[in-house]
């Protein structure tokens, strides 16, 4: 019996030695189940037709001063299927990837120390120095650039590794949390941008020809057919010639000629307001997300109602939107006037030039200069765009650089951040940072994996912060895009995100698809809301967007609101005025109607010239019921818009039509 006890004790001793040996071996790569990683936004060739998103492509590693990249198996959905490129990445991984099966820097850790109970900064610094010394870690970034008290990014020895260092930091009672420096992606693909000759397409140039002695010659011209020279049929006389070019402003001029001669005049024709959705930008017709007439084969009015919003506000240069992305081509002719200085968190410099294209595309949707005769128009014609670059030329970047970009922008006035990037899982450091900037709104792409983010959470879009607004993508028929993520609890709204035309690096333009493209539509609306209601809080701006969506049956259960965003509704929400757009005087141009509730009833103000003045006013009064349900349309076919009021009575809904816009 004694011999058995000795043998048993010896076996236990050997096992203990074996455990110690195992614990001393460096971490190895242990593939886990695949996480949900967003595939690339889709970039397609020029032309306004819809294009189905293509399969995701592999993303090259981030170029940072670290020894390698830790990668986990990834997939384009939730199936766990690996591409060949992804398998190669996994094979060369040098560290354990058990942290939510995500890619991260192999030799860096983000550490957040507790600040409560520490009386002075010097005490906090001493705690950090001692903790870092114990692990042989060196500080890469601290609160000075990160903007978060008690936060540091540290480099740890390769012999220790990221995960072991995190475990050791967590053992320190003064550490609030420690985590990897995760990698995020903007999902880039090889692009085929549309090259544009700005000088050639600024306006349409036509030759105007006519016969003298016809004082008001009306010459219809087809935009697709050049105007030919017409002979002068009488003696030398001066005569007026008028050209009516479809979709362009009428132009009248005079000429002198003699019999047998040909009089030719050239004129740069300006697109008419009605034809160009209140913008003379030649490619504005491609922007179905702003104004959808069915021009791309979609459903009319499956858009954000941008022209209706522009009748009230085209934005304000007192509003700054931070585009947290791959940078922005700040020299782009369609963006330059709306750009302000930004930051490059990768290099630590103030040169955030876009070396990818993704960020420039997003910036154009938010704020390409409107009515400048070139390219496109953004949701805001006037706004300040601050490029905050943390994603490199491959579209990849780190948590720590995103945090640094947030801090730099926030310190310089950004209160609306547009974030067309993300990754799977929960990023505590990112959540902590966004919480700190509680008076800023973070609009975030929901992702392109066709997954429910209630089940497969994403960062930052699905983080539980009150100041995050998560965006899914819709197509030109108001259906959820086939690639878009969704979530009844974690996705707030939807916005146009399929075949979106916008600015691209190098002064060009191109189409892209993705929730990355939907996000700047919403960021642009948020900027419009602030332009109209400068005193609004984050909660009020967010509520204005959420409360005035266009409800769509296909979005029911797919997002919190069940709707696609609406710009005119959002800027009217909560205002002392409601705004409507219509041709109330029959001159062929849209007018602005403002409605205000007074003690006598609802007073209407009509502005025919769009100059902020009042050309006509009237009041609908009643002591029994309110006139809250209002509709605009030409109900009697006289070419002028009328006002319809709908009242709920004991017998049903009663309609009142006012043809003369006079309150009667």
XYZ file of C-alpha atoms in Angstrom:
664
model
C 0.000 0.000 0.000
C 2.874 2.340 0.862
C 4.503 1.594 -2.520
C 1.248 2.518 -4.320
C 1.135 5.832 -2.432
C 4.726 6.617 -3.436
C 3.990 5.817 -7.088
C 0.834 7.963 -7.002
C 2.782 10.870 -5.458
C 5.476 10.556 -8.116
C 2.883 10.622 -10.928
C 1.371 13.810 -9.487
C 4.878 15.326 -9.312
C 5.560 14.479 -12.965
C 2.201 15.964 -14.016
C 3.000 19.178 -12.158
C 6.337 19.455 -13.947
C 4.578 18.869 -17.249
C 2.097 21.638 -16.512
C 4.926 24.029 -15.703
C 6.623 23.177 -18.961
C 3.410 23.811 -20.894
C 2.915 27.140 -19.160
C 6.423 28.198 -20.112
C 5.944 27.516 -23.818
C 5.161 30.635 -25.899
C 1.578 31.051 -27.118
C 0.759 29.314 -30.381
C -1.841 29.968 -32.999
C -5.122 28.268 -32.114
C -7.751 28.787 -34.798
C -11.222 29.301 -33.372
C -14.603 29.391 -34.979
C -14.822 32.051 -37.618
C -16.045 35.515 -36.680
C -18.259 37.759 -38.781
C -16.126 40.106 -40.857
C -17.638 42.658 -43.215
C -16.825 42.100 -46.901
C -15.756 44.955 -49.144
C -17.967 47.751 -50.367
C -18.521 47.142 -54.047
C -17.112 49.509 -56.640
C -18.514 49.183 -60.139
C -17.796 50.797 -63.512
C -19.400 54.053 -64.572
C -23.040 54.359 -65.546
C -26.214 54.736 -63.531
C -27.392 51.111 -63.727
C -27.635 48.902 -60.667
C -24.896 46.371 -60.077
C -25.099 43.356 -57.797
C -22.369 43.381 -55.111
C -19.433 41.118 -55.901
C -17.773 38.587 -53.651
C -15.376 39.890 -50.999
C -11.671 40.008 -51.653
C -8.783 39.562 -49.301
C -7.411 42.613 -47.519
C -3.694 43.165 -47.217
C -2.199 43.551 -43.738
C -1.849 46.916 -42.094
C 1.611 48.404 -42.429
C 2.558 49.390 -38.912
C 5.835 49.210 -36.976
C 5.030 45.853 -35.403
C 6.482 42.414 -35.933
C 3.427 40.911 -37.606
C -0.331 40.684 -37.845
C -2.434 38.274 -35.847
C -5.224 36.967 -38.033
C -8.085 34.610 -37.469
C -10.165 32.667 -39.979
C -12.753 35.011 -41.456
C -15.830 34.553 -43.551
C -18.180 36.513 -45.751
C -21.201 35.467 -43.699
C -21.646 33.187 -40.712
C -20.807 29.920 -42.441
C -17.161 29.719 -41.474
C -15.975 29.319 -45.075
C -12.382 30.479 -45.591
C -10.977 31.922 -48.784
C -7.527 30.861 -49.939
C -6.073 34.246 -49.034
C -7.613 34.052 -45.581
C -6.203 30.575 -45.034
C -2.738 31.868 -45.867
C -3.138 34.671 -43.344
C -4.143 32.177 -40.677
C -1.185 29.939 -41.452
C 1.333 32.719 -40.831
C -0.302 33.953 -37.638
C 2.196 34.162 -34.809
C -0.058 34.525 -31.780
C -3.100 32.999 -30.147
C -6.311 34.526 -31.560
C -8.886 33.564 -28.964
C -10.001 37.175 -28.518
C -13.295 36.985 -30.401
C -11.393 35.379 -33.288
C -10.335 38.769 -34.574
C -7.159 40.166 -36.074
C -5.020 42.352 -33.834
C -1.478 43.619 -33.404
C 0.694 40.820 -31.960
C 2.830 42.993 -29.710
C 0.466 45.720 -28.492
C -2.077 46.034 -25.709
C -4.581 48.772 -24.883
C -4.708 49.239 -21.099
C -7.227 51.394 -19.234
C -6.397 52.111 -15.589
C -8.949 52.947 -12.953
C -8.986 56.628 -12.094
C -11.358 56.537 -9.146
C -9.506 56.371 -5.848
C -6.347 57.889 -7.340
C -5.939 61.389 -5.942
C -3.417 62.891 -8.379
C -2.104 62.446 -11.896
C 1.320 61.690 -10.485
C -0.159 58.784 -8.529
C -1.803 57.438 -11.700
C 1.458 57.806 -13.591
C 3.299 55.879 -10.885
C 0.784 53.034 -11.065
C 1.239 52.875 -14.850
C 5.040 52.982 -14.637
C 5.157 50.124 -12.149
C 2.684 47.988 -14.106
C 4.527 48.477 -17.390
C 7.918 47.834 -15.791
C 6.711 44.532 -14.382
C 5.946 43.310 -17.912
C 8.805 45.036 -19.678
C 6.282 47.049 -21.695
C 6.939 50.441 -23.300
C 4.338 53.160 -23.854
C 3.398 53.919 -27.482
C 0.499 56.313 -26.813
C -1.221 57.732 -23.763
C -3.982 60.143 -22.800
C -2.110 63.001 -24.475
C -3.122 61.755 -27.932
C -5.816 59.219 -27.051
C -7.871 61.728 -25.093
C -8.935 59.159 -22.481
C -7.593 59.608 -18.955
C -5.864 56.466 -17.759
C -5.616 54.861 -21.208
C -2.329 53.716 -22.716
C -1.241 51.709 -25.726
C 1.832 49.681 -24.830
C 4.262 47.500 -26.732
C 4.923 44.192 -25.006
C 7.888 41.821 -25.531
C 7.403 39.150 -28.154
C 8.336 36.554 -25.556
C 5.277 37.589 -23.562
C 2.758 38.028 -26.354
C -0.494 39.928 -26.466
C -2.787 37.495 -24.696
C -0.450 36.634 -21.850
C 0.251 40.350 -21.315
C -3.488 41.044 -21.175
C -3.959 38.331 -18.554
C -1.168 39.785 -16.442
C -2.488 43.355 -16.707
C -5.942 42.179 -15.670
C -4.446 40.741 -12.482
C -3.528 44.279 -11.432
C -6.369 45.647 -9.258
C -5.754 49.144 -10.652
C -6.487 48.079 -14.234
C -10.059 48.658 -15.435
C -9.584 46.587 -18.590
C -6.923 45.426 -21.025
C -7.520 44.276 -24.595
C -5.817 43.752 -27.972
C -5.371 46.576 -30.454
C -7.921 45.239 -32.927
C -7.792 45.724 -36.675
C -10.743 47.266 -38.552
C -11.496 47.347 -42.258
C -13.174 49.598 -44.784
C -13.450 46.686 -47.206
C -11.553 48.055 -50.250
C -11.540 46.494 -53.715
C -9.830 47.461 -56.947
C -11.812 50.377 -58.299
C -12.669 51.629 -61.755
C -13.509 55.276 -61.072
C -15.242 57.428 -63.640
C -12.785 59.913 -65.135
C -14.338 63.321 -65.658
C -13.135 66.225 -67.774
C -14.342 69.090 -65.619
C -13.952 71.694 -68.357
C -15.985 69.659 -70.798
C -19.005 68.951 -68.633
C -19.435 72.030 -66.473
C -22.445 73.156 -68.508
C -23.974 72.273 -71.835
C -22.800 74.530 -74.633
C -25.145 74.973 -77.560
C -25.116 76.922 -80.798
C -28.132 79.164 -81.101
C -29.278 79.938 -84.637
C -32.309 81.711 -86.030
C -33.722 83.828 -88.818
C -33.647 87.596 -88.525
C -36.885 89.566 -88.687
C -38.447 87.040 -86.336
C -38.301 89.075 -83.135
C -39.071 86.136 -80.878
C -38.036 83.037 -82.769
C -38.597 79.945 -80.587
C -36.089 77.257 -81.554
C -36.635 73.916 -79.753
C -33.387 72.004 -79.367
C -32.959 68.381 -78.368
C -30.122 67.855 -75.825
C -28.982 64.850 -77.854
C -28.913 66.654 -81.227
C -26.510 69.514 -82.027
C -27.989 72.749 -83.301
C -27.268 73.401 -86.955
C -26.642 76.761 -88.574
C -29.644 78.456 -90.165
C -29.361 80.935 -93.071
C -30.249 84.606 -92.619
C -33.014 85.425 -95.082
C -33.219 89.217 -95.137
C -31.131 92.337 -95.129
C -28.806 93.398 -92.320
C -31.002 93.811 -89.308
C -30.847 93.145 -85.591
C -33.173 90.470 -84.282
C -33.885 88.625 -81.050
C -33.481 84.857 -80.922
C -34.698 82.672 -78.083
C -33.586 79.110 -77.497
C -35.719 76.625 -75.611
C -33.490 73.688 -74.734
C -35.242 70.885 -72.876
C -34.178 70.752 -69.205
C -32.167 73.983 -69.532
C -32.995 77.589 -68.735
C -34.413 79.588 -71.631
C -31.968 82.029 -73.232
C -32.653 85.039 -75.425
C -30.071 87.058 -77.338
C -29.815 89.277 -80.434
C -27.879 89.005 -83.683
C -27.243 90.973 -86.850
C -26.979 89.535 -90.346
C -27.633 90.114 -94.026
C -29.401 88.059 -96.633
C -27.500 84.927 -97.596
C -25.388 84.897 -94.458
C -25.538 82.534 -91.525
C -25.786 83.951 -88.009
C -24.380 81.741 -85.293
C -24.200 82.377 -81.556
C -22.773 80.247 -78.786
C -24.127 80.125 -75.291
C -23.295 78.138 -72.171
C -26.677 76.757 -71.126
C -27.529 76.371 -67.438
C -29.572 73.328 -66.365
C -32.968 74.382 -65.106
C -33.821 73.976 -61.431
C -36.690 71.598 -62.114
C -34.529 69.346 -64.298
C -31.592 69.104 -61.932
C -33.281 68.818 -58.538
C -32.309 72.395 -57.630
C -28.666 71.812 -58.574
C -26.778 72.559 -61.794
C -24.279 69.778 -61.152
C -24.276 67.646 -64.320
C -24.214 64.249 -62.588
C -26.833 64.987 -59.959
C -29.292 62.886 -61.943
C -27.221 59.800 -61.080
C -27.855 60.340 -57.373
C -30.975 58.249 -56.992
C -30.414 58.111 -53.235
C -31.026 61.858 -53.047
C -33.798 62.097 -55.639
C -35.245 58.968 -57.227
C -37.471 59.415 -60.264
C -36.947 55.847 -61.406
C -33.971 56.970 -63.486
C -31.983 53.828 -62.606
C -34.883 51.426 -62.951
C -35.948 51.744 -59.335
C -39.042 53.036 -57.592
C -39.822 56.731 -57.742
C -39.391 58.465 -54.379
C -37.335 55.611 -52.914
C -34.918 58.287 -51.732
C -34.125 60.592 -48.822
C -36.027 63.584 -50.308
C -32.931 65.763 -50.568
C -34.383 68.416 -52.931
C -37.302 68.925 -50.566
C -34.828 69.429 -47.728
C -32.684 71.787 -49.842
C -35.703 74.048 -50.222
C -35.377 74.629 -46.470
C -31.621 74.323 -45.932
C -28.624 73.363 -48.030
C -26.401 73.062 -44.970
C -24.146 75.341 -42.957
C -20.403 75.829 -42.821
C -20.688 76.152 -39.061
C -21.353 72.385 -38.922
C -18.281 70.117 -38.970
C -18.517 66.446 -39.927
C -15.557 64.191 -39.202
C -15.033 61.516 -41.870
C -13.186 58.773 -39.988
C -11.869 56.678 -42.824
C -9.014 56.282 -45.314
C -8.648 60.053 -45.541
C -10.166 62.392 -48.115
C -8.812 63.808 -51.366
C -8.950 67.367 -50.070
C -7.893 68.732 -53.463
C -10.886 67.222 -55.271
C -12.565 70.083 -57.174
C -16.008 68.991 -55.970
C -14.914 68.875 -52.303
C -12.191 71.470 -51.878
C -14.460 74.379 -50.926
C -15.990 72.351 -48.087
C -12.761 70.890 -46.677
C -10.968 71.895 -43.490
C -7.709 70.613 -42.047
C -7.657 67.087 -40.731
C -5.425 64.472 -39.154
C -3.581 61.298 -40.061
C -3.491 59.029 -36.999
C -1.237 56.541 -38.790
C 1.608 58.991 -39.296
C 0.717 61.444 -36.544
C 0.657 64.298 -39.056
C -1.909 66.727 -40.434
C -1.865 65.231 -43.920
C -4.935 62.984 -44.237
C -4.738 62.534 -48.019
C -6.783 59.562 -49.178
C -4.605 56.791 -50.637
C -7.514 54.376 -51.036
C -10.613 56.198 -52.334
C -13.174 54.929 -49.833
C -13.090 58.012 -47.612
C -13.349 60.431 -50.545
C -16.426 58.580 -51.787
C -18.085 58.880 -48.369
C -17.160 62.558 -48.098
C -18.812 63.355 -51.431
C -22.147 61.963 -50.298
C -21.993 64.046 -47.140
C -20.879 67.290 -48.686
C -19.813 67.548 -52.323
C -20.241 71.216 -53.192
C -23.686 71.759 -54.675
C -24.644 73.984 -57.594
C -21.034 74.556 -58.680
C -21.612 73.174 -62.152
C -19.325 70.161 -61.789
C -19.759 66.554 -60.782
C -22.299 65.821 -58.071
C -23.917 67.388 -55.029
C -23.771 66.141 -51.458
C -26.617 65.935 -48.974
C -25.129 69.245 -47.797
C -24.042 71.837 -50.343
C -22.354 73.743 -47.553
C -20.620 71.989 -44.665
C -17.177 71.578 -43.165
C -15.651 68.143 -43.783
C -12.729 67.171 -41.550
C -10.824 64.107 -42.804
C -9.671 61.905 -39.925
C -7.505 59.176 -41.425
C -6.841 55.977 -39.487
C -7.307 53.404 -42.254
C -4.323 52.852 -44.547
C -4.142 52.377 -48.318
C -5.513 48.843 -47.976
C -8.435 50.124 -45.907
C -7.216 48.659 -42.603
C -6.485 50.311 -39.277
C -6.247 49.841 -35.523
C -8.530 50.561 -32.590
C -5.873 52.821 -31.079
C -5.640 54.942 -34.230
C -9.430 55.273 -34.428
C -9.445 56.484 -30.825
C -6.696 58.976 -31.636
C -8.647 60.223 -34.675
C -11.775 60.708 -32.537
C -9.803 62.662 -29.949
C -8.165 64.939 -32.526
C -11.449 65.717 -34.270
C -13.465 66.199 -31.106
C -10.915 68.664 -29.713
C -11.385 70.729 -32.881
C -15.144 70.912 -32.915
C -16.390 67.724 -34.557
C -19.717 66.632 -33.115
C -20.820 64.398 -35.992
C -18.540 61.460 -36.846
C -19.194 59.367 -39.964
C -17.818 55.826 -39.591
C -18.035 53.577 -42.653
C -15.945 50.755 -41.186
C -16.139 48.093 -38.509
C -15.401 44.593 -37.328
C -16.993 41.746 -35.436
C -17.319 41.502 -31.679
C -17.325 44.055 -28.875
C -14.465 46.523 -28.572
C -14.442 47.810 -24.992
C -11.879 50.547 -25.635
C -13.889 51.877 -28.556
C -17.077 51.761 -26.498
C -15.370 53.557 -23.615
C -14.081 56.265 -25.951
C -17.412 56.923 -27.644
C -19.046 57.127 -24.218
C -16.645 59.885 -23.240
C -17.765 62.037 -26.182
C -21.395 61.930 -25.156
C -22.226 65.208 -26.904
C -21.099 63.876 -30.292
C -23.095 61.607 -32.619
C -21.315 58.581 -34.117
C -23.037 57.336 -37.255
C -21.794 53.818 -38.042
C -22.144 51.301 -40.867
C -23.943 48.110 -39.841
C -21.813 45.882 -42.108
C -22.175 43.874 -45.307
C -22.446 40.246 -44.181
C -26.215 39.657 -44.459
C -26.210 38.769 -40.736
C -28.295 39.769 -37.755
C -26.099 41.957 -35.564
C -28.400 41.257 -32.627
C -26.817 37.796 -32.778
C -23.434 38.592 -34.314
C -22.476 41.960 -32.770
C -20.310 44.448 -34.605
C -18.111 47.289 -33.421
C -18.710 50.131 -33.410
C -22.208 49.938 -34.968
C -23.798 47.505 -32.481
C -22.178 48.891 -29.335
C -24.839 49.927 -26.797
C -23.825 53.601 -26.646
C -26.730 56.052 -26.760
C -24.782 58.326 -29.115
C -24.306 55.676 -31.832
C -26.676 55.519 -34.797
C -26.340 52.312 -36.828
C -27.177 52.238 -40.545
C -28.252 49.426 -42.898
C -28.376 49.784 -46.698
C -31.309 49.866 -49.109
C -31.498 49.659 -52.888
C -33.334 51.913 -55.351
C -36.595 50.088 -54.667
C -36.478 50.702 -50.903
C -35.642 47.044 -50.236
C -32.940 45.978 -47.804
C -29.763 45.490 -49.833
C -28.971 41.801 -50.254
C -25.554 42.268 -48.608
C -26.669 44.440 -45.694
C -26.542 43.455 -42.057
C -29.684 44.053 -40.028
C -30.922 43.905 -36.463
C -34.215 44.764 -34.822
C -32.329 45.981 -31.757
C -28.857 46.940 -32.960
C -29.505 48.639 -36.327
C -31.416 51.926 -36.148
C -32.290 52.962 -39.706
C -31.652 52.200 -43.354
C -30.397 54.495 -46.126
C -29.497 54.230 -49.828
C -26.381 52.083 -50.263
C -26.453 50.296 -53.644
C -24.670 51.725 -56.694
C -24.047 55.090 -55.097
C -22.268 57.613 -57.304
C -19.865 60.006 -55.608
C -16.452 61.627 -55.596
C -13.338 59.470 -55.711
C -9.644 60.139 -55.200
C -7.665 61.794 -57.943
C -10.447 64.221 -58.786
C -12.589 61.459 -60.272
C -15.975 59.885 -59.560
C -17.239 56.342 -59.204
C -19.967 53.985 -58.028
C -19.710 52.000 -54.805
C -22.110 49.844 -52.804
C -22.230 48.975 -49.114
C -23.467 50.109 -45.749
C -20.387 52.332 -46.013
C -22.302 54.290 -48.662
C -25.535 54.349 -46.648
C -23.789 55.812 -43.600
C -22.782 59.171 -45.146
C -26.358 59.736 -46.308
C -27.360 59.672 -42.642
C -24.342 61.703 -41.535
C -25.344 64.274 -44.136
C -28.887 64.406 -42.778
C -27.533 64.830 -39.248
C -25.527 67.824 -40.498
C -28.666 69.312 -42.096
C -30.552 68.879 -38.829
C -27.800 70.783 -36.999
C -27.810 73.474 -39.680
C -31.519 74.074 -39.133
C -31.498 73.469 -35.372
C -28.061 74.539 -34.163
C -28.982 74.144 -30.502
C -30.062 70.521 -30.798
C -28.424 67.986 -28.487
C -27.155 64.621 -29.700
C -30.331 62.977 -28.442
C -32.477 65.494 -30.350
C -30.546 65.082 -33.601
C -30.760 61.309 -33.326
C -34.456 61.423 -32.490
C -35.155 63.775 -35.395
C -33.690 61.177 -37.753
C -35.304 58.134 -36.124
C -38.766 59.634 -35.713
C -39.275 60.797 -39.288
C -38.222 57.823 -41.390
C -40.352 56.514 -44.250
C -41.717 53.219 -42.957
C -41.138 50.329 -45.359
C -42.651 46.869 -45.010
C -39.419 45.221 -46.153
C -37.554 46.839 -43.268
C -39.959 45.670 -40.573
C -37.975 43.698 -38.010
C -34.728 44.587 -39.783
C -34.024 47.784 -37.872
C -35.320 49.658 -34.842
C -37.429 52.126 -36.840
C -38.448 49.839 -39.700
C -37.779 52.710 -42.073
C -35.483 54.487 -44.511
C -34.270 57.956 -43.542
C -35.978 61.101 -44.855
C -34.121 64.421 -44.930
C -37.044 66.839 -45.081
C -38.833 64.955 -42.305
C -35.741 64.996 -40.120
C -35.088 68.723 -40.404
C -38.769 69.450 -39.766
C -38.999 67.154 -36.733
C -39.459 69.026 -33.486
C -39.216 72.397 -35.217
C -41.630 75.203 -34.502
C -42.309 75.068 -38.248
C -43.285 72.294 -40.618
C -41.998 72.673 -44.162
C -43.503 71.675 -47.489
C -42.331 72.036 -51.063
C -44.600 72.569 -54.066
C -45.347 74.824 -57.021
C -48.034 76.921 -55.357
C -48.090 79.759 -57.920
C -47.810 77.681 -61.087
C -44.546 79.162 -62.421
C -42.938 75.773 -62.896
C -40.579 76.171 -59.932
C -40.799 74.730 -56.441
C -41.810 77.073 -53.647
C -41.402 76.739 -49.887
C -44.341 76.560 -47.515
C -43.730 77.027 -43.792
C -46.468 76.182 -41.313
C -46.540 77.427 -37.735
C -49.089 76.746 -35.018
C -50.468 79.956 -33.506
C -53.196 80.755 -30.997
C -55.589 81.377 -33.909
C -54.762 78.233 -35.826
C -52.144 77.035 -38.299
C -50.549 79.874 -40.271
C -48.977 79.221 -43.660
C -46.198 81.289 -45.225
C -45.403 80.871 -48.939
C -42.009 81.810 -50.357
C -42.059 81.741 -54.168
C -38.464 82.853 -54.780
C -36.648 80.808 -52.125
C -35.101 83.908 -50.585
C -36.507 83.508 -47.088
C -39.198 86.133 -47.623
C -42.972 85.753 -47.449
C -44.896 86.244 -50.700
C -48.232 85.081 -49.315
C -49.631 84.039 -45.941
C -52.952 82.716 -44.673
C -54.374 80.808 -41.734
C -56.560 77.752 -41.233
C -58.475 78.158 -38.000
C -60.771 75.806 -36.138
C -61.887 75.432 -32.566
C -62.934 71.828 -32.792
C -60.068 69.897 -34.290
C -56.490 70.367 -35.404
C -55.242 70.503 -38.968
C -52.262 68.252 -38.462
C -52.721 66.011 -41.519
C -51.657 67.987 -44.590
C -50.912 66.962 -48.159
C -49.630 68.862 -51.195
C -50.602 68.160 -54.811
C -52.325 69.466 -57.921
C -55.789 68.149 -57.150
C -57.707 70.112 -59.824
C -55.207 69.865 -62.696
C -54.588 73.598 -63.139
C -50.793 73.270 -62.979
C -50.563 74.640 -59.436
C -50.165 72.677 -56.239
C -53.043 72.788 -53.789
C -53.385 72.021 -50.094
C -55.405 69.114 -48.742
C -56.314 68.944 -45.064
C -57.625 65.753 -43.499
C -59.635 65.751 -40.299
C -60.751 62.765 -38.272
C -64.439 63.060 -37.381
C -66.988 60.785 -35.725
C -68.155 59.778 -39.214
C -64.708 59.111 -40.604
C -61.911 61.086 -42.240
C -63.050 64.292 -43.943
C -60.921 65.938 -46.635
C -60.821 69.684 -47.339
C -59.227 70.901 -50.587
C -57.955 74.461 -50.922
C -57.196 75.257 -54.579
C -56.181 78.887 -54.142
C -53.920 78.543 -51.103
C -55.832 81.215 -49.257
C -57.039 79.431 -46.157
C -60.553 78.899 -47.507
